[in-house]
Amino acid sequence: MCTAATYYSKDHYFGRNLDLEFSYNETVTIMPRGYKFPIRHADDLANWMLCECYIVAKSYRKL
């Protein structure tokens, strides 16, 4: 079962998990605040700091 949690503060923290019995070869990744993350059909993301576990797709370069 997937779980999500939100901590309401001046910085607003949000977290969730993807609870599966198998791996997609995900890796822990940190995207510093101010890093310009290109998004294909939206404005680039640059104002968020992310610490996450994600899957590196071929169309995106590693940070």
PDB file of N, CA and C in Angstrom:
ATOM      1  N   MET A   1       0.843  -1.172   0.000  1.00  0.00           N
ATOM      2  CA  MET A   1       0.000   0.000   0.000  1.00  0.00           C
ATOM      3  C   MET A   1       0.890   1.237   0.000  1.00  0.00           C
ATOM      4  N   CYS A   2       0.604   2.203  -0.835  1.00  0.00           N
ATOM      5  CA  CYS A   2       1.347   3.457  -0.880  1.00  0.00           C
ATOM      6  C   CYS A   2       0.866   4.387   0.229  1.00  0.00           C
ATOM      7  N   THR A   3       1.785   5.190   0.736  1.00  0.00           N
ATOM      8  CA  THR A   3       1.483   6.109   1.831  1.00  0.00           C
ATOM      9  C   THR A   3       2.012   7.488   1.474  1.00  0.00           C
ATOM     10  N   ALA A   4       1.290   8.535   1.878  1.00  0.00           N
ATOM     11  CA  ALA A   4       1.741   9.910   1.673  1.00  0.00           C
ATOM     12  C   ALA A   4       1.561  10.675   2.970  1.00  0.00           C
ATOM     13  N   ALA A   5       2.456  11.628   3.220  1.00  0.00           N
ATOM     14  CA  ALA A   5       2.374  12.456   4.426  1.00  0.00           C
ATOM     15  C   ALA A   5       2.780  13.880   4.077  1.00  0.00           C
ATOM     16  N   THR A   6       2.118  14.843   4.703  1.00  0.00           N
ATOM     17  CA  THR A   6       2.429  16.258   4.513  1.00  0.00           C
ATOM     18  C   THR A   6       2.667  16.899   5.859  1.00  0.00           C
ATOM     19  N   TYR A   7       3.745  17.675   5.960  1.00  0.00           N
ATOM     20  CA  TYR A   7       4.055  18.438   7.168  1.00  0.00           C
ATOM     21  C   TYR A   7       3.899  19.907   6.808  1.00  0.00           C
ATOM     22  N   TYR A   8       2.846  20.521   7.336  1.00  0.00           N
ATOM     23  CA  TYR A   8       2.570  21.925   7.028  1.00  0.00           C
ATOM     24  C   TYR A   8       3.435  22.827   7.891  1.00  0.00           C
ATOM     25  N   SER A   9       4.316  23.569   7.246  1.00  0.00           N
ATOM     26  CA  SER A   9       5.194  24.527   7.915  1.00  0.00           C
ATOM     27  C   SER A   9       5.517  25.614   6.897  1.00  0.00           C
ATOM     28  N   LYS A  10       6.396  26.534   7.256  1.00  0.00           N
ATOM     29  CA  LYS A  10       6.764  27.573   6.290  1.00  0.00           C
ATOM     30  C   LYS A  10       7.493  26.990   5.076  1.00  0.00           C
ATOM     31  N   ASP A  11       8.104  25.805   5.231  1.00  0.00           N
ATOM     32  CA  ASP A  11       8.821  25.163   4.128  1.00  0.00           C
ATOM     33  C   ASP A  11       8.003  24.088   3.419  1.00  0.00           C
ATOM     34  N   HIS A  12       6.924  23.620   4.012  1.00  0.00           N
ATOM     35  CA  HIS A  12       6.008  22.606   3.479  1.00  0.00           C
ATOM     36  C   HIS A  12       6.750  21.352   2.992  1.00  0.00           C
ATOM     37  N   TYR A  13       6.774  20.328   3.812  1.00  0.00           N
ATOM     38  CA  TYR A  13       7.394  19.053   3.469  1.00  0.00           C
ATOM     39  C   TYR A  13       6.321  18.068   3.032  1.00  0.00           C
ATOM     40  N   PHE A  14       6.620  17.299   2.015  1.00  0.00           N
ATOM     41  CA  PHE A  14       5.697  16.279   1.529  1.00  0.00           C
ATOM     42  C   PHE A  14       6.495  15.021   1.239  1.00  0.00           C
ATOM     43  N   GLY A  15       5.937  13.877   1.539  1.00  0.00           N
ATOM     44  CA  GLY A  15       6.614  12.620   1.247  1.00  0.00           C
ATOM     45  C   GLY A  15       5.608  11.539   0.895  1.00  0.00           C
ATOM     46  N   ARG A  16       6.053  10.588   0.110  1.00  0.00           N
ATOM     47  CA  ARG A  16       5.212   9.448  -0.226  1.00  0.00           C
ATOM     48  C   ARG A  16       6.114   8.269  -0.555  1.00  0.00           C
ATOM     49  N   ASN A  17       5.538   7.098  -0.585  1.00  0.00           N
ATOM     50  CA  ASN A  17       6.307   5.929  -0.978  1.00  0.00           C
ATOM     51  C   ASN A  17       5.563   5.155  -2.054  1.00  0.00           C
ATOM     52  N   LEU A  18       6.291   4.359  -2.776  1.00  0.00           N
ATOM     53  CA  LEU A  18       5.722   3.458  -3.771  1.00  0.00           C
ATOM     54  C   LEU A  18       6.069   2.059  -3.284  1.00  0.00           C
ATOM     55  N   ASP A  19       5.127   1.416  -2.651  1.00  0.00           N
ATOM     56  CA  ASP A  19       5.354   0.159  -1.951  1.00  0.00           C
ATOM     57  C   ASP A  19       5.109  -1.022  -2.885  1.00  0.00           C
ATOM     58  N   LEU A  20       6.163  -1.440  -3.574  1.00  0.00           N
ATOM     59  CA  LEU A  20       6.059  -2.570  -4.492  1.00  0.00           C
ATOM     60  C   LEU A  20       6.970  -3.695  -4.024  1.00  0.00           C
ATOM     61  N   GLU A  21       6.690  -4.895  -4.473  1.00  0.00           N
ATOM     62  CA  GLU A  21       7.492  -6.053  -4.079  1.00  0.00           C
ATOM     63  C   GLU A  21       8.678  -6.285  -5.007  1.00  0.00           C
ATOM     64  N   PHE A  22       8.909  -5.390  -5.944  1.00  0.00           N
ATOM     65  CA  PHE A  22      10.034  -5.517  -6.868  1.00  0.00           C
ATOM     66  C   PHE A  22      10.663  -4.149  -7.075  1.00  0.00           C
ATOM     67  N   SER A  23      11.836  -4.131  -7.674  1.00  0.00           N
ATOM     68  CA  SER A  23      12.590  -2.892  -7.836  1.00  0.00           C
ATOM     69  C   SER A  23      12.615  -2.454  -9.298  1.00  0.00           C
ATOM     70  N   TYR A  24      12.649  -1.156  -9.501  1.00  0.00           N
ATOM     71  CA  TYR A  24      12.859  -0.562 -10.814  1.00  0.00           C
ATOM     72  C   TYR A  24      14.283  -0.014 -10.919  1.00  0.00           C
ATOM     73  N   ASN A  25      15.200  -0.479 -10.062  1.00  0.00           N
ATOM     74  CA  ASN A  25      16.573   0.019  -9.982  1.00  0.00           C
ATOM     75  C   ASN A  25      16.598   1.504  -9.640  1.00  0.00           C
ATOM     76  N   GLU A  26      15.728   1.897  -8.716  1.00  0.00           N
ATOM     77  CA  GLU A  26      15.665   3.285  -8.283  1.00  0.00           C
ATOM     78  C   GLU A  26      16.904   3.642  -7.466  1.00  0.00           C
ATOM     79  N   THR A  27      17.200   4.931  -7.392  1.00  0.00           N
ATOM     80  CA  THR A  27      18.371   5.419  -6.674  1.00  0.00           C
ATOM     81  C   THR A  27      18.024   6.705  -5.930  1.00  0.00           C
ATOM     82  N   VAL A  28      18.671   6.935  -4.801  1.00  0.00           N
ATOM     83  CA  VAL A  28      18.460   8.171  -4.054  1.00  0.00           C
ATOM     84  C   VAL A  28      19.106   9.312  -4.823  1.00  0.00           C
ATOM     85  N   THR A  29      18.379  10.395  -5.006  1.00  0.00           N
ATOM     86  CA  THR A  29      18.850  11.536  -5.781  1.00  0.00           C
ATOM     87  C   THR A  29      18.506  12.822  -5.055  1.00  0.00           C
ATOM     88  N   ILE A  30      19.422  13.771  -5.073  1.00  0.00           N
ATOM     89  CA  ILE A  30      19.187  15.085  -4.471  1.00  0.00           C
ATOM     90  C   ILE A  30      19.263  16.130  -5.572  1.00  0.00           C
ATOM     91  N   MET A  31      18.212  16.943  -5.682  1.00  0.00           N
ATOM     92  CA  MET A  31      18.191  18.048  -6.629  1.00  0.00           C
ATOM     93  C   MET A  31      18.213  19.332  -5.814  1.00  0.00           C
ATOM     94  N   PRO A  32      19.320  20.082  -5.826  1.00  0.00           N
ATOM     95  CA  PRO A  32      19.420  21.285  -4.995  1.00  0.00           C
ATOM     96  C   PRO A  32      18.467  22.387  -5.453  1.00  0.00           C
ATOM     97  N   ARG A  33      18.045  23.213  -4.507  1.00  0.00           N
ATOM     98  CA  ARG A  33      17.191  24.365  -4.827  1.00  0.00           C
ATOM     99  C   ARG A  33      17.923  25.244  -5.841  1.00  0.00           C
ATOM    100  N   GLY A  34      17.234  25.664  -6.874  1.00  0.00           N
ATOM    101  CA  GLY A  34      17.848  26.488  -7.908  1.00  0.00           C
ATOM    102  C   GLY A  34      18.317  25.695  -9.126  1.00  0.00           C
ATOM    103  N   TYR A  35      18.398  24.354  -9.018  1.00  0.00           N
ATOM    104  CA  TYR A  35      18.777  23.539 -10.172  1.00  0.00           C
ATOM    105  C   TYR A  35      17.641  23.588 -11.189  1.00  0.00           C
ATOM    106  N   LYS A  36      17.942  23.893 -12.429  1.00  0.00           N
ATOM    107  CA  LYS A  36      16.916  24.004 -13.464  1.00  0.00           C
ATOM    108  C   LYS A  36      16.642  22.624 -14.053  1.00  0.00           C
ATOM    109  N   PHE A  37      15.507  22.046 -13.668  1.00  0.00           N
ATOM    110  CA  PHE A  37      15.109  20.714 -14.106  1.00  0.00           C
ATOM    111  C   PHE A  37      14.153  20.852 -15.289  1.00  0.00           C
ATOM    112  N   PRO A  38      14.560  20.419 -16.489  1.00  0.00           N
ATOM    113  CA  PRO A  38      13.711  20.602 -17.666  1.00  0.00           C
ATOM    114  C   PRO A  38      12.522  19.642 -17.672  1.00  0.00           C
ATOM    115  N   ILE A  39      11.345  20.191 -17.964  1.00  0.00           N
ATOM    116  CA  ILE A  39      10.128  19.393 -18.091  1.00  0.00           C
ATOM    117  C   ILE A  39       9.581  19.628 -19.490  1.00  0.00           C
ATOM    118  N   ARG A  40       9.257  18.563 -20.173  1.00  0.00           N
ATOM    119  CA  ARG A  40       8.906  18.643 -21.592  1.00  0.00           C
ATOM    120  C   ARG A  40       7.678  19.509 -21.889  1.00  0.00           C
ATOM    121  N   HIS A  41       6.587  19.357 -21.163  1.00  0.00           N
ATOM    122  CA  HIS A  41       5.345  20.057 -21.492  1.00  0.00           C
ATOM    123  C   HIS A  41       4.936  21.056 -20.418  1.00  0.00           C
ATOM    124  N   ALA A  42       5.892  21.623 -19.714  1.00  0.00           N
ATOM    125  CA  ALA A  42       5.603  22.614 -18.663  1.00  0.00           C
ATOM    126  C   ALA A  42       6.838  23.485 -18.465  1.00  0.00           C
ATOM    127  N   ASP A  43       6.695  24.498 -17.637  1.00  0.00           N
ATOM    128  CA  ASP A  43       7.844  25.346 -17.316  1.00  0.00           C
ATOM    129  C   ASP A  43       8.886  24.545 -16.545  1.00  0.00           C
ATOM    130  N   ASP A  44      10.160  24.892 -16.734  1.00  0.00           N
ATOM    131  CA  ASP A  44      11.233  24.223 -15.999  1.00  0.00           C
ATOM    132  C   ASP A  44      11.055  24.424 -14.501  1.00  0.00           C
ATOM    133  N   LEU A  45      11.386  23.402 -13.747  1.00  0.00           N
ATOM    134  CA  LEU A  45      11.315  23.466 -12.294  1.00  0.00           C
ATOM    135  C   LEU A  45      12.641  24.000 -11.779  1.00  0.00           C
ATOM    136  N   ALA A  46      12.637  25.052 -10.981  1.00  0.00           N
ATOM    137  CA  ALA A  46      13.899  25.587 -10.469  1.00  0.00           C
ATOM    138  C   ALA A  46      13.786  26.081  -9.035  1.00  0.00           C
ATOM    139  N   ASN A  47      12.606  26.113  -8.455  1.00  0.00           N
ATOM    140  CA  ASN A  47      12.470  26.706  -7.125  1.00  0.00           C
ATOM    141  C   ASN A  47      12.265  25.679  -6.018  1.00  0.00           C
ATOM    142  N   TRP A  48      12.370  24.390  -6.315  1.00  0.00           N
ATOM    143  CA  TRP A  48      12.163  23.364  -5.301  1.00  0.00           C
ATOM    144  C   TRP A  48      13.458  22.617  -5.026  1.00  0.00           C
ATOM    145  N   MET A  49      13.638  22.173  -3.800  1.00  0.00           N
ATOM    146  CA  MET A  49      14.723  21.260  -3.443  1.00  0.00           C
ATOM    147  C   MET A  49      14.089  19.891  -3.275  1.00  0.00           C
ATOM    148  N   LEU A  50      14.650  18.872  -3.905  1.00  0.00           N
ATOM    149  CA  LEU A  50      14.096  17.530  -3.807  1.00  0.00           C
ATOM    150  C   LEU A  50      15.152  16.554  -3.323  1.00  0.00           C
ATOM    151  N   CYS A  51      14.769  15.702  -2.413  1.00  0.00           N
ATOM    152  CA  CYS A  51      15.569  14.552  -1.993  1.00  0.00           C
ATOM    153  C   CYS A  51      14.645  13.370  -2.180  1.00  0.00           C
ATOM    154  N   GLU A  52      14.954  12.529  -3.137  1.00  0.00           N
ATOM    155  CA  GLU A  52      13.985  11.521  -3.523  1.00  0.00           C
ATOM    156  C   GLU A  52      14.659  10.252  -3.993  1.00  0.00           C
ATOM    157  N   CYS A  53      13.871   9.252  -4.146  1.00  0.00           N
ATOM    158  CA  CYS A  53      14.296   8.005  -4.737  1.00  0.00           C
ATOM    159  C   CYS A  53      13.581   7.926  -6.083  1.00  0.00           C
ATOM    160  N   TYR A  54      14.319   7.866  -7.157  1.00  0.00           N
ATOM    161  CA  TYR A  54      13.636   7.836  -8.441  1.00  0.00           C
ATOM    162  C   TYR A  54      14.380   6.974  -9.439  1.00  0.00           C
ATOM    163  N   ILE A  55      13.757   6.749 -10.559  1.00  0.00           N
ATOM    164  CA  ILE A  55      14.305   5.929 -11.625  1.00  0.00           C
ATOM    165  C   ILE A  55      14.898   6.865 -12.674  1.00  0.00           C
ATOM    166  N   VAL A  56      16.132   6.635 -13.058  1.00  0.00           N
ATOM    167  CA  VAL A  56      16.776   7.466 -14.075  1.00  0.00           C
ATOM    168  C   VAL A  56      16.300   6.986 -15.444  1.00  0.00           C
ATOM    169  N   ALA A  57      15.603   7.863 -16.158  1.00  0.00           N
ATOM    170  CA  ALA A  57      15.116   7.536 -17.500  1.00  0.00           C
ATOM    171  C   ALA A  57      16.158   7.954 -18.530  1.00  0.00           C
ATOM    172  N   LYS A  58      16.175   7.320 -19.648  1.00  0.00           N
ATOM    173  CA  LYS A  58      17.170   7.608 -20.681  1.00  0.00           C
ATOM    174  C   LYS A  58      17.099   9.041 -21.190  1.00  0.00           C
ATOM    175  N   SER A  59      15.916   9.643 -21.196  1.00  0.00           N
ATOM    176  CA  SER A  59      15.779  10.983 -21.761  1.00  0.00           C
ATOM    177  C   SER A  59      16.209  12.089 -20.807  1.00  0.00           C
ATOM    178  N   TYR A  60      16.542  11.749 -19.559  1.00  0.00           N
ATOM    179  CA  TYR A  60      17.013  12.748 -18.599  1.00  0.00           C
ATOM    180  C   TYR A  60      18.438  12.426 -18.194  1.00  0.00           C
ATOM    181  N   ARG A  61      19.258  13.450 -18.075  1.00  0.00           N
ATOM    182  CA  ARG A  61      20.630  13.230 -17.637  1.00  0.00           C
ATOM    183  C   ARG A  61      20.663  13.128 -16.117  1.00  0.00           C
ATOM    184  N   LYS A  62      21.647  12.429 -15.607  1.00  0.00           N
ATOM    185  CA  LYS A  62      21.810  12.340 -14.158  1.00  0.00           C
ATOM    186  C   LYS A  62      22.262  13.678 -13.618  1.00  0.00           C
ATOM    187  N   LEU A  63      21.856  13.991 -12.400  1.00  0.00           N
ATOM    188  CA  LEU A  63      22.244  15.257 -11.773  1.00  0.00           C
ATOM    189  C   LEU A  63      23.682  15.189 -11.324  1.00  0.00           C
TER     190      LEU A  63
END
